[in-house]
Coordinates of C-alpha atoms in Angstrom, one line a residue:
X1 CA 0.0 0.0 -0.1
X2 CA 2.9 2.4 0.8
X3 CA 5.8 3.5 -1.3
X4 CA 8.7 3.1 1.1
X5 CA 10.6 6.4 1.7
X6 CA 14.1 5.1 2.9
X7 CA 16.5 7.5 4.6
X8 CA 19.8 5.9 4.1
X9 CA 22.3 8.5 5.1
X10 CA 22.2 7.9 8.7
X11 CA 20.1 6.1 11.7
X12 CA 17.9 8.9 13.1
X13 CA 18.1 8.9 16.9
X14 CA 17.1 11.8 19.1
X15 CA 15.7 12.8 22.5
X16 CA 12.0 13.5 22.2
X17 CA 10.5 16.6 23.8
X18 CA 6.9 17.3 24.0
X19 CA 5.9 20.7 23.1
X20 CA 5.3 23.2 20.4
X21 CA 6.9 22.8 17.0
X22 CA 10.1 24.6 18.2
X23 CA 11.0 21.4 20.1
X24 CA 14.7 21.1 20.4
X25 CA 16.3 17.9 18.9
X26 CA 19.9 17.1 20.1
X27 CA 21.1 15.4 16.8
X28 CA 23.3 16.2 14.0
X29 CA 21.7 17.3 10.9
X30 CA 23.4 17.3 7.6
X31 CA 20.8 19.5 5.8
X32 CA 19.2 22.9 6.3
X33 CA 15.9 24.3 5.3
X34 CA 17.4 25.9 2.2
X35 CA 18.2 22.5 0.6
X36 CA 14.4 21.2 0.9
X37 CA 13.0 23.0 -2.0
X38 CA 11.4 25.9 0.0
X39 CA 10.5 29.1 -1.7
X40 CA 12.5 32.3 -0.8
X41 CA 9.6 34.0 0.8
X42 CA 8.9 31.0 3.2
X43 CA 12.7 30.6 3.8
X44 CA 12.9 34.3 4.9
X45 CA 10.1 33.7 7.5
X46 CA 11.8 30.7 8.7
X47 CA 15.1 32.7 9.3
X48 CA 13.0 35.5 11.0
X49 CA 11.4 32.7 13.3
X50 CA 14.9 31.5 14.3
X51 CA 14.7 28.0 13.0
X52 CA 18.3 26.8 11.8
X53 CA 18.0 23.0 11.2
X54 CA 14.9 21.0 10.2
X55 CA 13.9 18.2 12.6
X56 CA 13.7 14.6 11.4
X57 CA 10.1 14.7 10.4
X58 CA 10.5 18.1 8.6
X59 CA 13.7 16.9 6.8
X60 CA 11.9 14.0 5.2
X61 CA 8.2 15.2 4.9
X62 CA 8.8 18.7 3.4
X63 CA 10.5 17.8 0.1
X64 CA 8.4 14.7 -0.5
X65 CA 5.2 16.9 0.1
X66 CA 6.4 19.7 -2.1
X67 CA 7.1 17.2 -4.7
X68 CA 3.3 16.4 -4.7
X69 CA 3.3 13.1 -2.8
X70 CA 0.5 12.1 -0.3
X71 CA 2.2 11.6 3.1
X72 CA 1.6 9.4 6.1
X73 CA 3.8 10.8 8.8
X74 CA 4.1 8.7 12.1
X75 CA 5.7 11.1 14.6
X76 CA 4.9 11.9 18.1
X77 CA 3.8 15.4 19.3
X78 CA 6.5 17.8 19.7
X79 CA 8.6 16.4 16.7
X80 CA 8.0 19.4 14.5
X81 CA 5.0 18.2 12.6
X82 CA 3.4 21.6 12.1
X83 CA 6.1 23.0 10.0
X84 CA 6.4 19.6 8.4
X85 CA 2.9 20.2 6.8
X86 CA 2.4 23.9 6.9
X87 CA 5.6 24.8 4.8
X88 CA 4.3 22.4 1.8
X89 CA 0.8 23.6 2.3
X90 CA 1.9 27.3 1.9
X91 CA 4.0 26.3 -1.2
X92 CA 0.9 24.8 -3.0
X93 CA -1.2 28.0 -2.5
X94 CA -1.9 30.5 -5.2
X95 CA -2.1 34.1 -3.4
X96 CA -4.2 35.5 -6.2
X97 CA -7.0 32.9 -5.8
X98 CA -9.3 34.0 -3.0
X99 CA -10.7 30.5 -2.2
X100 CA -10.0 27.8 0.4
X101 CA -7.1 25.8 -1.0
X102 CA -5.8 23.9 2.1
X103 CA -7.9 22.5 4.9
X104 CA -6.3 21.1 8.0
X105 CA -8.3 19.1 10.5
X106 CA -7.2 18.8 14.1
X107 CA -9.0 17.5 17.3
X108 CA -9.3 20.6 19.5
X109 CA -9.9 24.3 19.4
X110 CA -6.6 25.1 21.1
X111 CA -4.6 23.1 18.5
X112 CA -6.6 24.8 15.6
X113 CA -5.5 28.2 17.1
X114 CA -1.9 27.3 17.5
X115 CA -1.6 25.9 14.0
X116 CA -3.0 29.1 12.5
X117 CA -0.5 31.2 14.5
X118 CA 2.3 29.1 13.0
X119 CA 0.8 29.3 9.5
X120 CA 0.6 33.2 9.8
X121 CA 4.3 33.3 11.0
X122 CA 5.4 31.4 8.0
X123 CA 3.3 33.3 5.6
X124 CA 4.8 36.6 6.8
X125 CA 6.3 37.4 3.5
X126 CA 3.6 36.1 1.3
X127 CA 1.2 38.8 0.3
X128 CA -2.4 37.9 0.1
X129 CA -2.2 34.7 2.1
X130 CA -4.2 34.2 5.2
X131 CA -5.4 31.4 7.6
X132 CA -8.4 31.3 9.8
X133 CA -9.3 28.8 12.6
X134 CA -12.8 27.4 12.7
X135 CA -14.1 25.5 15.7
X136 CA -17.1 25.1 18.0
X137 CA -18.0 26.6 21.2
X138 CA -17.7 30.1 19.7
X139 CA -19.7 32.3 17.5
X140 CA -20.4 31.5 13.8
X141 CA -20.4 35.2 12.9
X142 CA -16.4 36.0 12.9
X143 CA -15.6 32.5 11.1
X144 CA -18.3 33.1 8.5
X145 CA -16.9 36.7 7.9
X146 CA -13.6 35.4 7.5
X147 CA -14.7 32.8 4.9
X148 CA -16.7 35.4 3.0
X149 CA -13.5 37.8 2.7
X150 CA -11.7 34.9 1.1
X151 CA -8.9 32.7 2.9
X152 CA -6.7 30.2 1.4
X153 CA -5.9 28.1 4.5
X154 CA -8.6 26.8 6.9
X155 CA -7.7 24.9 10.2
X156 CA -10.6 23.7 12.0
X157 CA -12.2 20.8 14.2
X158 CA -14.3 18.2 12.2
X159 CA -17.6 19.1 13.9
X160 CA -17.6 22.9 13.0
X161 CA -16.0 22.1 9.5
X162 CA -19.0 19.8 8.8
X163 CA -21.5 22.5 10.1
X164 CA -19.9 25.2 7.7
X165 CA -19.8 22.8 4.8
X166 CA -23.7 21.9 5.3
X167 CA -24.6 25.4 5.6
X168 CA -22.6 26.2 2.2
X169 CA -20.4 28.7 4.1
X170 CA -17.3 26.6 3.4
X171 CA -16.8 25.5 -0.1
X172 CA -14.0 23.1 -1.0
X173 CA -14.3 23.1 -4.9
X174 CA -10.7 24.6 -5.2
X175 CA -9.1 22.5 -2.4
X176 CA -5.5 21.4 -3.3
X177 CA -4.4 19.9 0.1
X178 CA -6.2 18.0 3.0
X179 CA -4.2 17.7 6.3
X180 CA -5.0 15.5 9.2
X181 CA -3.1 16.5 12.2
X182 CA -3.1 14.1 15.4
X183 CA -5.3 11.8 13.3
X184 CA -5.3 9.2 15.9
X185 CA -6.7 11.6 18.6
X186 CA -9.6 12.6 16.3
X187 CA -10.6 8.9 15.7
X188 CA -10.5 8.3 19.4
X189 CA -12.8 11.2 20.0
X190 CA -15.3 9.8 17.6
X191 CA -14.6 12.0 14.4
X192 CA -14.2 9.1 11.8
X193 CA -17.6 9.6 10.2
X194 CA -17.2 13.3 9.9
X195 CA -13.7 13.0 8.4
X196 CA -14.9 10.4 5.9
X197 CA -17.8 12.8 4.9
X198 CA -15.4 15.7 4.6
X199 CA -12.9 13.8 2.5
X200 CA -15.7 12.6 0.2
X201 CA -16.7 16.2 -0.6
X202 CA -13.2 17.2 -1.8
X203 CA -11.9 17.1 -5.3
X204 CA -10.0 13.7 -6.3
X205 CA -7.1 15.8 -7.4
X206 CA -6.3 17.0 -3.9
X207 CA -3.0 16.0 -2.1
X208 CA -3.6 14.4 1.4
X209 CA -1.1 14.6 4.4
X210 CA -1.8 12.4 7.5
X211 CA 0.1 12.8 10.7
X212 CA -0.4 10.7 13.6
X213 CA 1.4 9.1 16.6
X214 CA 0.2 5.7 15.9
X215 CA -1.1 3.8 12.8
X216 CA -4.3 2.1 13.9
X217 CA -6.7 -0.2 11.7
X218 CA -9.0 2.8 11.2
X219 CA -6.2 5.2 10.0
X220 CA -5.0 2.4 7.6
X221 CA -8.7 2.2 6.1
X222 CA -8.6 5.9 5.8
X223 CA -5.3 5.7 3.9
X224 CA -6.3 3.0 1.6
X225 CA -9.7 4.9 0.8
X226 CA -8.5 8.4 0.4
X227 CA -4.8 8.6 -0.5
X228 CA -2.8 7.6 -3.6
X229 CA 0.5 5.8 -3.3
X230 CA 1.4 7.6 0.0
X231 CA 5.0 7.9 1.2
X232 CA 5.1 6.6 4.8
X233 CA 7.6 8.4 7.0
X234 CA 8.3 6.9 10.7
X235 CA 10.1 8.7 13.3
X236 CA 11.5 6.6 16.0
X237 CA 11.9 7.9 19.4
X238 CA 14.1 6.0 21.8
X239 CA 13.5 8.3 25.0
X240 CA 10.2 9.9 25.7
X241 CA 11.2 12.4 28.4
X242 CA 14.1 15.0 28.5
X243 CA 16.7 14.7 31.1
X244 CA 16.2 18.3 32.1
X245 CA 12.9 17.4 33.6
X246 CA 13.2 16.3 37.3
X247 CA 10.5 13.7 37.9
X248 CA 9.2 13.5 41.5
X249 CA 6.3 11.9 43.2
X250 CA 4.5 12.4 46.6
X251 CA 2.5 9.7 48.2
X252 CA -0.6 11.5 49.5
X253 CA -4.3 10.8 50.0
X254 CA -6.8 12.7 47.7
X255 CA -7.9 15.0 50.5
X256 CA -4.3 16.3 51.1
X257 CA -3.4 17.2 47.7
X258 CA -4.6 20.9 47.7
X259 CA -2.6 21.4 51.0
X260 CA 0.5 19.8 49.7
X261 CA 0.2 21.8 46.5
X262 CA 0.0 25.0 48.6
X263 CA 3.0 24.1 50.6
X264 CA 5.0 23.7 47.3
X265 CA 3.8 27.2 46.2
X266 CA 4.6 28.7 49.7
X267 CA 8.1 27.5 49.6
X268 CA 8.9 28.6 46.1
X269 CA 9.1 24.9 44.8
X270 CA 6.6 26.2 42.0
X271 CA 6.8 29.6 40.6
X272 CA 4.8 29.1 37.4
X273 CA 3.0 25.8 37.2
X274 CA 0.5 23.9 35.1
X275 CA -1.7 21.4 37.1
X276 CA -3.5 18.6 35.4
X277 CA -6.5 16.7 36.7
X278 CA -8.7 14.0 34.9
X279 CA -12.1 15.5 35.5
X280 CA -13.7 19.0 35.0
X281 CA -15.1 18.6 38.6
X282 CA -11.7 18.1 40.1
X283 CA -10.4 21.0 38.1
X284 CA -13.0 23.2 39.6
X285 CA -12.4 22.0 43.1
X286 CA -8.5 22.5 42.8
X287 CA -9.2 26.1 41.7
X288 CA -11.8 26.9 44.3
X289 CA -9.7 25.5 47.0
X290 CA -6.5 27.5 46.0
X291 CA -8.4 30.8 45.3
X292 CA -9.8 30.5 48.8
X293 CA -6.2 30.4 50.0
X294 CA -5.3 33.4 48.2
X295 CA -3.3 32.1 45.1
X296 CA -3.5 33.6 41.6
X297 CA -4.9 30.6 39.7
X298 CA -7.5 29.8 37.1
X299 CA -9.0 26.9 35.2
X300 CA -9.2 25.5 31.6
X301 CA -11.8 22.9 30.7
X302 CA -14.5 22.0 28.2
X303 CA -17.4 23.6 29.8
X304 CA -15.9 27.2 29.5
X305 CA -16.9 29.5 26.8
X306 CA -14.3 29.8 24.0
X307 CA -13.9 33.5 24.7
X308 CA -13.2 32.9 28.4
X309 CA -10.8 30.1 27.6
X310 CA -8.6 32.4 25.3
X311 CA -8.6 35.1 28.0
X312 CA -7.4 32.7 30.7
X313 CA -4.6 31.4 28.3
X314 CA -3.6 34.9 27.6
X315 CA -3.4 35.8 31.2
X316 CA -1.3 32.6 31.8
X317 CA 1.1 33.4 29.0
X318 CA 1.5 37.0 30.4
X319 CA 2.4 35.8 33.8
X320 CA -0.8 37.2 35.6
X321 CA -1.4 33.7 36.9
X322 CA 0.8 31.6 38.9
X323 CA -1.0 28.3 38.3
X324 CA -3.3 27.2 35.5
X325 CA -5.4 24.0 36.1
X326 CA -6.5 22.1 33.3
X327 CA -7.8 18.7 31.8
X328 CA -5.6 17.0 29.2
X329 CA -8.0 17.8 26.2
X330 CA -8.5 21.5 27.2
X331 CA -4.6 22.1 27.5
X332 CA -3.9 20.8 24.0
X333 CA -2.2 23.4 22.0
X334 CA -1.1 25.4 25.1
X335 CA 2.2 26.9 24.3
X336 CA 4.0 28.6 27.3
X337 CA 8.0 28.6 27.7
X338 CA 8.1 29.7 31.3
X339 CA 6.3 26.9 33.1
X340 CA 8.9 25.7 35.6
X341 CA 6.8 22.9 37.0
X342 CA 4.0 20.5 35.9
X343 CA 1.8 19.0 38.6
X344 CA -0.2 15.7 38.0
X345 CA -2.7 16.4 40.6
X346 CA -4.1 12.8 39.4
X347 CA -2.2 10.3 37.4
X348 CA -3.5 10.0 33.7
X349 CA -4.8 6.6 32.7
X350 CA -2.7 6.7 29.5
X351 CA 1.0 6.9 29.8
X352 CA 1.1 8.9 26.5
X353 CA -0.9 11.6 28.4
X354 CA 1.7 11.6 31.1
X355 CA 4.5 12.3 28.5
X356 CA 2.4 15.1 26.8
X357 CA 1.7 16.7 30.2
X358 CA 5.3 16.9 31.6
X359 CA 6.6 17.8 28.1
X360 CA 5.2 21.4 28.8
X361 CA 7.9 22.2 31.1
X362 CA 11.8 22.3 30.5
X363 CA 11.3 24.2 27.3
X364 CA 13.9 26.1 25.2
X365 CA 16.9 24.4 27.3
X366 CA 15.6 25.3 30.7
X367 CA 15.2 22.8 33.5
X368 CA 11.8 21.8 35.0
X369 CA 10.1 19.6 37.5
X370 CA 7.3 17.2 37.1
X371 CA 5.7 16.5 40.4
X372 CA 3.0 13.7 40.6
X373 CA 0.6 13.0 43.5
X374 CA -0.2 9.3 43.9
X375 CA -2.4 7.4 46.3
X376 CA -1.9 3.8 47.4
X377 CA -4.0 2.6 44.6
X378 CA -2.0 4.3 42.0
X379 CA 1.3 2.5 42.2
X380 CA 0.6 0.0 39.6
X381 CA -0.5 2.6 37.2
X382 CA 2.7 4.6 38.1
X383 CA 4.8 1.6 37.5
X384 CA 3.2 1.2 34.1
X385 CA 4.1 4.8 33.2
X386 CA 7.6 4.3 34.4
X387 CA 8.1 1.2 32.2
X388 CA 6.7 3.4 29.3
X389 CA 9.0 6.3 29.7
X390 CA 11.9 4.2 30.9
X391 CA 12.4 6.5 33.9
X392 CA 11.9 5.9 37.6
X393 CA 10.1 8.7 39.5
X394 CA 11.8 9.9 42.6
X395 CA 9.9 9.7 45.9
X396 CA 9.8 13.0 47.9
X397 CA 8.6 13.3 51.6
X398 CA 5.9 15.9 52.2
X399 CA 7.1 18.9 53.8
X400 CA 6.2 19.4 57.4
X401 CA 4.7 22.7 58.9
X402 CA 8.0 23.4 60.5
X403 CA 9.9 23.0 57.3
X404 CA 7.5 25.0 55.4
X405 CA 7.8 27.8 57.8
X406 CA 11.5 27.8 57.8
X407 CA 11.7 27.8 54.0
X408 CA 9.2 30.7 53.9
X409 CA 11.5 32.6 56.2
X410 CA 14.6 31.9 54.1
X411 CA 12.6 32.9 50.9
X412 CA 11.5 36.2 52.7
X413 CA 15.1 37.0 53.8
X414 CA 16.4 36.4 50.2
X415 CA 13.6 38.8 48.8
X416 CA 14.7 41.5 51.5
X417 CA 18.4 41.1 50.5
X418 CA 17.6 41.5 46.9
X419 CA 15.9 44.8 47.6
X420 CA 18.8 46.3 49.7
X421 CA 20.3 49.5 48.3
X422 CA 23.3 51.2 49.7
X423 CA 21.8 54.7 49.0
X424 CA 18.4 53.9 50.2
X425 CA 16.4 56.7 52.1
X426 CA 14.5 56.1 55.2
X427 CA 10.8 57.1 54.7
X428 CA 10.1 60.6 56.3
X429 CA 7.4 58.7 58.7
X430 CA 10.1 56.6 60.2
X431 CA 12.8 59.2 60.8
X432 CA 11.2 60.4 64.2
X433 CA 10.8 56.7 65.5
X434 CA 13.0 56.3 68.7
X435 CA 14.2 52.9 68.1
X436 CA 17.3 51.2 67.3
X437 CA 17.7 50.2 63.7
X438 CA 17.9 46.5 64.6
X439 CA 14.6 46.8 66.5
X440 CA 12.9 48.6 63.6
X441 CA 14.1 46.0 61.0
X442 CA 12.9 43.2 63.2
X443 CA 9.4 44.8 63.5
X444 CA 9.1 45.4 59.9
X445 CA 10.2 41.8 59.3
X446 CA 7.7 40.3 61.5
X447 CA 4.9 42.5 60.1
X448 CA 5.9 41.3 56.5
X449 CA 6.0 37.8 57.6
X450 CA 2.4 38.0 59.2
X451 CA 1.0 39.5 56.0
X452 CA 2.4 36.7 53.8
X453 CA 1.8 34.0 56.2
X454 CA -0.7 31.2 55.5
X455 CA -1.7 28.8 58.3
X456 CA -0.6 25.4 57.4
X457 CA -3.3 22.9 57.6
X458 CA -2.7 19.5 59.3
X459 CA -3.0 16.4 57.0
X460 CA -2.4 12.7 57.6
X461 CA 0.9 12.8 56.0
X462 CA 2.2 14.9 58.9
X463 CA 2.1 11.9 61.0
X464 CA 5.4 9.9 61.4
X465 CA 6.3 6.4 60.5
X466 CA 4.5 6.4 57.1
X467 CA 6.7 4.0 55.0
X468 CA 6.7 4.9 51.2
X469 CA 4.4 2.6 49.6
X470 CA 7.0 1.8 46.7
X471 CA 8.8 -0.3 49.1
X472 CA 5.8 -2.4 50.2
X473 CA 3.9 -5.4 48.7
X474 CA 0.2 -5.3 49.2
X475 CA -0.7 -5.8 53.0
X476 CA 3.1 -5.6 54.0
X477 CA 2.2 -2.7 56.4
X478 CA 0.0 -5.0 58.4
X479 CA -3.0 -2.7 57.3
X480 CA -5.9 -3.8 55.0
X481 CA -8.5 -1.5 53.6
X482 CA -11.9 -1.7 55.5
X483 CA -14.6 -3.3 53.7
X484 CA -17.6 -0.9 53.1
X485 CA -15.6 2.3 53.6
X486 CA -17.6 5.3 52.1
X487 CA -16.2 6.4 48.6
X488 CA -15.2 9.7 50.0
X489 CA -12.6 8.0 52.2
X490 CA -10.7 6.4 49.3
X491 CA -7.7 8.0 47.7
X492 CA -8.7 8.9 44.2
X493 CA -10.5 5.8 42.7
X494 CA -13.6 3.8 43.7
X495 CA -14.4 0.2 42.8
X496 CA -18.1 -0.2 41.9
X497 CA -20.0 -3.4 41.8
X498 CA -22.4 -4.4 39.1
X499 CA -24.6 -7.5 39.5
X500 CA -24.0 -8.7 35.9
X501 CA -21.1 -10.5 34.2
X502 CA -20.2 -13.2 31.7
X503 CA -23.5 -15.0 32.2
X504 CA -25.4 -12.3 30.4
X505 CA -22.8 -11.6 27.8
X506 CA -21.4 -8.3 29.1
X507 CA -18.0 -7.0 27.6
X508 CA -15.7 -4.2 29.0
X509 CA -16.9 -1.9 26.1
X510 CA -20.5 -2.4 27.1
X511 CA -19.9 -1.3 30.8
X512 CA -17.6 1.6 29.7
X513 CA -20.3 2.7 27.2
X514 CA -23.1 2.6 29.8
X515 CA -21.1 4.7 32.2
X516 CA -19.9 7.3 29.8
X517 CA -23.3 7.7 28.3
X518 CA -25.1 8.1 31.7
X519 CA -22.7 10.7 33.4
X520 CA -20.6 13.3 31.5
X521 CA -17.0 12.4 32.3
X522 CA -13.6 13.0 30.9
X523 CA -11.8 10.2 29.0
X524 CA -10.1 8.0 31.4
X525 CA -12.6 8.3 34.3
X526 CA -13.4 4.8 33.9
X527 CA -10.4 2.6 34.7
X528 CA -10.0 -1.3 34.9
X529 CA -13.1 -3.3 34.4
X530 CA -13.0 -6.9 35.6
X531 CA -15.9 -9.2 34.5
X532 CA -16.6 -12.3 36.4
X533 CA -19.4 -15.1 35.8
X534 CA -22.1 -13.2 37.7
X535 CA -20.8 -9.9 38.6
X536 CA -18.4 -7.1 37.4
X537 CA -16.0 -4.7 39.2
X538 CA -15.2 -1.3 37.7
X539 CA -12.7 1.1 38.8
X540 CA -13.8 4.8 38.4
X541 CA -12.5 8.3 39.4
X542 CA -13.6 9.1 43.0
X543 CA -14.9 12.5 41.8
X544 CA -17.6 11.0 39.5
X545 CA -18.4 7.9 41.7
X546 CA -21.4 9.6 43.5
X547 CA -22.9 10.7 40.2
X548 CA -22.6 7.1 38.9
X549 CA -24.0 5.5 42.0
X550 CA -27.2 7.8 41.8
X551 CA -27.6 7.6 38.1
X552 CA -27.1 3.7 37.8
X553 CA -29.1 2.5 40.8
X554 CA -31.4 0.8 38.3
X555 CA -29.9 0.6 34.9
X556 CA -30.4 -1.6 31.8
X557 CA -27.5 -2.9 29.9
X558 CA -27.6 -5.4 27.0
X559 CA -31.5 -5.8 27.7
X560 CA -30.8 -6.7 31.3
X561 CA -31.6 -4.8 34.6
X562 CA -28.5 -4.3 36.8
X563 CA -27.7 -2.5 39.9
X564 CA -24.5 -0.7 40.5
X565 CA -23.2 0.1 44.0
X566 CA -20.0 0.5 45.7
X567 CA -18.0 -2.6 46.0
X568 CA -18.1 -4.0 49.6
X569 CA -16.1 -7.1 49.0
X570 CA -19.3 -9.2 48.1
X571 CA -18.5 -12.7 47.0
X572 CA -18.8 -13.6 43.3
X573 CA -21.8 -15.8 43.9
X574 CA -24.0 -13.1 45.4
X575 CA -26.2 -10.8 43.8
X576 CA -25.6 -12.0 40.3
X577 CA -28.4 -12.7 37.9
X578 CA -30.0 -16.1 38.5
X579 CA -32.3 -18.1 36.3
X580 CA -36.1 -17.9 36.8
X581 CA -37.8 -20.1 39.3
X582 CA -40.0 -23.0 38.0
X583 CA -43.1 -21.0 38.8
X584 CA -42.0 -18.1 36.8
X585 CA -41.0 -15.9 39.7
X586 CA -37.7 -14.1 40.0
X587 CA -35.3 -13.8 42.7
X588 CA -34.1 -10.4 44.0
X589 CA -37.3 -9.0 45.4
X590 CA -40.0 -6.8 44.1
X591 CA -39.3 -4.4 41.4
X592 CA -42.4 -2.4 41.2
X593 CA -44.3 -0.9 38.3
X594 CA -41.5 1.4 37.2
X595 CA -41.6 3.1 33.9
X596 CA -38.7 1.6 31.9
X597 CA -38.2 4.8 30.0
X598 CA -37.2 6.7 33.3
X599 CA -34.4 4.6 34.4
X600 CA -31.5 6.6 32.6
X601 CA -29.6 3.6 31.8
X602 CA -27.6 2.7 28.7
X603 CA -29.4 4.1 25.7
X604 CA -26.6 3.7 22.9
X605 CA -24.4 6.2 21.5
X606 CA -25.2 9.4 19.5
X607 CA -22.3 9.3 17.0
X608 CA -19.3 9.3 19.4
X609 CA -17.8 11.9 21.5
X610 CA -17.5 15.5 19.9
X611 CA -15.2 17.7 21.6
X612 CA -16.7 20.8 20.0
X613 CA -20.2 19.6 19.7
X614 CA -21.1 18.2 23.2
X615 CA -22.0 14.8 22.0
X616 CA -21.2 11.6 24.0
X617 CA -18.8 8.6 24.3
X618 CA -20.0 5.0 23.9
X619 CA -20.1 1.9 21.9
X620 CA -23.5 0.7 20.6
X621 CA -24.7 -2.1 22.9
X622 CA -25.8 -5.5 21.5
X623 CA -29.6 -5.6 21.5
X624 CA -31.8 -8.7 22.1
X625 CA -35.3 -9.0 20.5
X626 CA -36.5 -10.2 24.0
X627 CA -36.4 -8.3 27.2
X628 CA -34.9 -10.3 29.9
X629 CA -35.3 -9.4 33.5
X630 CA -33.7 -10.8 36.8

């Protein structure tokens, strides 16, 4: 299917750095941008932007794409993909033709805006060439106006692109190039059908560029259907994180994490940080908790209007905020060089997301820290991440109240010493004060410390003799979790019990679909799913457990009624579906005359999750012609 593109001059090896397309690759290149067939106008812009040497994906993809070949680029985020497709795209544009000639599809609004910024910079010396981002969650009017004025380069999310195509506002009759950036992410988010419909509406003569981190069967099918003899370029990455990132972890229960984060801020361990959580609710809880303590912090997640999201990101870039708290999806496309620390308030379920998160620090040759909070249930997931990245995270003890106070004082003294001036003049108001200079300085220091002081809140981690979990096996410390504990007392995950299993044909995808369709959650909120003969155990994020328990008290899945509750260590044989009695009765007690339409259980998907449409996750359940009840 592919025409091989063999790079024979050397074996490409480099350290991977997640981030914007300015990522640094410590490898020796033998070519420069001037040897890749790029026009003088674009070369001049590249020089102004400060790019000297093309990255591996740029060096291979740019000349092949300029030569007219379809491209499949398998390269991870941060490898320089944006320039790899933006430069050939600009080369194929006719500035005199005021019609859409290039369409780039990407998974999120933030990434669309980021790509447009890079395109505008590269087109600095190309008169008459313009690009516009189009995405959901914002007004149609500015996007419609831009299209009516005539733009050659459109970057958009599939949902909004489809809307504008169906309304006739976006016409693709003159399209010369289609680009899919982060194709695997778009398919994971349920955009396959939209991508197919968009591609079908384009001229057959178009050139197509696919860029993805992985080559899934779905991408293979798209390639076979819409591309002509494509060149496949694969960039290997032997290491996933850069050595300038110090990767630490703190073992803390979920309820202690805001206090531990506050202590890190108070002692200067974090000056400008990006905090990641898995759900919008946890993001809101973190921001509310830190704001109440007086920190300059704001949030970024999918429920915010686009204008507010852009305002928050602009404030963070300018340094007006000390912390930005975000979900993984909302933070895509965020490009800030001054972040000195990334905090994983919760571990991501996907190791790739961990790499993407921490790659937002240690930019432009700087050093950075990746701080991760883990609970006792997180160590297997953390071990999986460590194996994936090939690096062991370093355990750190939580600072005590005494240590925090001491470090605060030292930091305050350092600030005072920095402001000392030999020719400083004493304010008039203090000249008549009858006190020794030492006494006056001590009084002012105490006053300053009182005004900047925050009372350290006691947490369980302050108690002595807690051994790090990474040195223990399960039950090694002589403690075992109490059965029947409330979900609020767990660290950060809750195990739910469902009285249905293999006997009724349940599959993990059925359960995941039920959960995601019933309660709005971020991807990854549902963890391990274990299916037994008569019951199933499902790990979920603690922040969504109450909503799930309430919504799934009496649910329907695959035609069966099931009950979901917190796991209390119930044996496998209890509570599972049982065959009917001989007299036609059913075990399990009276069920009442409930309206089946009011149960709120699994009702099938509505076309997959749409990040910019508000549609839902879920796999279509298998249906049975007969209703079964237990």
